[in-house]
């Protein structure tokens, strides 16, 4: 997205950089605006739920989603062990917490009538 000038990085001392729209954003929005509109409610839900999350939390959550999608028939314990295999720095308890949080996020989205994975 940065290479296409859709996103740019804006320094925000002392917190670190933030993303903002770049000069290529208007043409991107014209080209891909309809698919984005179709999923806008889900995008808003995800942003609202995760915007203030730190990188460590997002890594655990993303890994839990990845493992769950790769192994849909596995039980929580098996999924958690797979997470710790992929990411040895994530303790088993944190992996279980991330799996439970991902299920909670998906459940809340479904309650709002949003289509989820």
Tab-separated table of C-alpha atoms in Angstrom:
chain	number	residue	atom	x	y	z
A	1	UNK	CA	0.000	0.000	0.000
A	2	UNK	CA	2.884	2.350	0.714
A	3	UNK	CA	4.564	1.472	-2.585
A	4	UNK	CA	1.383	2.499	-4.416
A	5	UNK	CA	1.189	5.711	-2.368
A	6	UNK	CA	-2.157	4.630	-0.923
A	7	UNK	CA	-0.825	4.806	2.623
A	8	UNK	CA	1.775	7.050	4.129
A	9	UNK	CA	3.432	7.076	7.527
A	10	UNK	CA	3.078	10.059	9.808
A	11	UNK	CA	5.437	10.406	12.796
A	12	UNK	CA	3.691	10.842	16.161
A	13	UNK	CA	6.257	11.458	18.846
A	14	UNK	CA	6.560	9.989	21.429
A	15	UNK	CA	4.159	7.174	20.441
A	16	UNK	CA	5.617	6.083	17.123
A	17	UNK	CA	4.318	6.378	13.576
A	18	UNK	CA	0.707	6.163	12.400
A	19	UNK	CA	-0.653	5.362	8.984
A	20	UNK	CA	-2.548	7.997	7.030
A	21	UNK	CA	-3.916	8.227	3.491
A	22	UNK	CA	-1.313	8.950	0.842
A	23	UNK	CA	-1.618	10.774	-2.475
A	24	UNK	CA	-2.649	7.570	-4.282
A	25	UNK	CA	-5.627	6.944	-1.980
A	26	UNK	CA	-8.312	8.701	-4.069
A	27	UNK	CA	-7.640	6.598	-7.186
A	28	UNK	CA	-7.467	3.428	-5.062
A	29	UNK	CA	-10.821	4.278	-3.483
A	30	UNK	CA	-12.375	4.938	-6.904
A	31	UNK	CA	-11.084	1.585	-8.181
A	32	UNK	CA	-11.863	-0.564	-5.128
A	33	UNK	CA	-14.533	1.438	-3.339
A	34	UNK	CA	-17.442	-0.915	-4.024
A	35	UNK	CA	-15.882	-4.016	-2.425
A	36	UNK	CA	-14.896	-1.906	0.571
A	37	UNK	CA	-18.444	-0.536	0.888
A	38	UNK	CA	-19.796	-4.084	0.776
A	39	UNK	CA	-17.747	-4.978	3.861
A	40	UNK	CA	-17.728	-1.564	5.565
A	41	UNK	CA	-19.688	-2.673	8.638
A	42	UNK	CA	-17.291	-5.562	9.258
A	43	UNK	CA	-14.280	-3.302	8.661
A	44	UNK	CA	-15.674	-0.793	11.171
A	45	UNK	CA	-16.252	-3.568	13.720
A	46	UNK	CA	-12.696	-4.884	13.352
A	47	UNK	CA	-11.166	-1.415	13.546
A	48	UNK	CA	-13.286	-0.526	16.559
A	49	UNK	CA	-12.352	-3.754	18.311
A	50	UNK	CA	-8.627	-3.776	17.562
A	51	UNK	CA	-7.498	-0.196	16.898
A	52	UNK	CA	-5.977	0.340	20.328
A	53	UNK	CA	-4.356	-3.093	20.538
A	54	UNK	CA	-0.608	-3.462	20.756
A	55	UNK	CA	1.535	-5.531	18.395
A	56	UNK	CA	2.013	-8.385	20.871
A	57	UNK	CA	-1.732	-8.810	21.302
A	58	UNK	CA	-2.384	-8.574	17.558
A	59	UNK	CA	0.303	-11.196	16.861
A	60	UNK	CA	-1.352	-13.664	19.231
A	61	UNK	CA	-4.791	-12.946	17.811
A	62	UNK	CA	-3.666	-13.219	14.184
A	63	UNK	CA	-1.826	-16.453	14.873
A	64	UNK	CA	-4.873	-17.898	16.623
A	65	UNK	CA	-7.027	-17.035	13.611
A	66	UNK	CA	-4.491	-18.535	11.202
A	67	UNK	CA	-4.175	-21.787	13.166
A	68	UNK	CA	-7.962	-22.062	13.607
A	69	UNK	CA	-8.539	-21.666	9.869
A	70	UNK	CA	-5.787	-24.155	9.013
A	71	UNK	CA	-7.113	-26.784	11.447
A	72	UNK	CA	-10.867	-26.234	11.879
A	73	UNK	CA	-11.498	-29.649	13.453
A	74	UNK	CA	-8.850	-29.328	16.172
A	75	UNK	CA	-9.700	-28.762	19.822
A	76	UNK	CA	-8.516	-25.669	21.716
A	77	UNK	CA	-5.585	-27.486	23.346
A	78	UNK	CA	-4.288	-28.737	20.004
A	79	UNK	CA	-4.628	-25.277	18.472
A	80	UNK	CA	-2.823	-23.688	21.413
A	81	UNK	CA	0.059	-26.163	21.103
A	82	UNK	CA	0.310	-25.379	17.386
A	83	UNK	CA	0.473	-21.659	18.178
A	84	UNK	CA	3.358	-22.270	20.587
A	85	UNK	CA	5.097	-24.380	17.938
A	86	UNK	CA	4.828	-21.557	15.417
A	87	UNK	CA	5.574	-18.840	17.969
A	88	UNK	CA	7.677	-20.309	20.804
A	89	UNK	CA	7.686	-16.980	22.669
A	90	UNK	CA	3.903	-17.232	23.187
A	91	UNK	CA	3.114	-19.217	26.370
A	92	UNK	CA	0.415	-21.891	26.157
A	93	UNK	CA	-1.907	-19.904	28.458
A	94	UNK	CA	-1.627	-16.819	26.266
A	95	UNK	CA	-2.323	-18.965	23.200
A	96	UNK	CA	-5.508	-20.308	24.810
A	97	UNK	CA	-6.533	-16.766	25.786
A	98	UNK	CA	-6.002	-15.593	22.184
A	99	UNK	CA	-8.098	-18.454	20.805
A	100	UNK	CA	-10.904	-17.614	23.225
A	101	UNK	CA	-10.682	-13.904	22.384
A	102	UNK	CA	-10.846	-14.656	18.648
A	103	UNK	CA	-13.977	-16.739	19.182
A	104	UNK	CA	-15.473	-13.919	21.241
A	105	UNK	CA	-14.730	-11.374	18.495
A	106	UNK	CA	-16.266	-13.641	15.850
A	107	UNK	CA	-19.309	-14.317	18.040
A	108	UNK	CA	-19.899	-10.615	18.678
A	109	UNK	CA	-19.614	-9.904	14.943
A	110	UNK	CA	-22.190	-12.608	14.191
A	111	UNK	CA	-24.551	-11.159	16.810
A	112	UNK	CA	-24.316	-7.869	14.911
A	113	UNK	CA	-25.306	-9.707	11.725
A	114	UNK	CA	-21.827	-9.445	10.195
A	115	UNK	CA	-20.477	-12.179	7.955
A	116	UNK	CA	-17.281	-13.656	9.401
A	117	UNK	CA	-14.877	-16.457	8.494
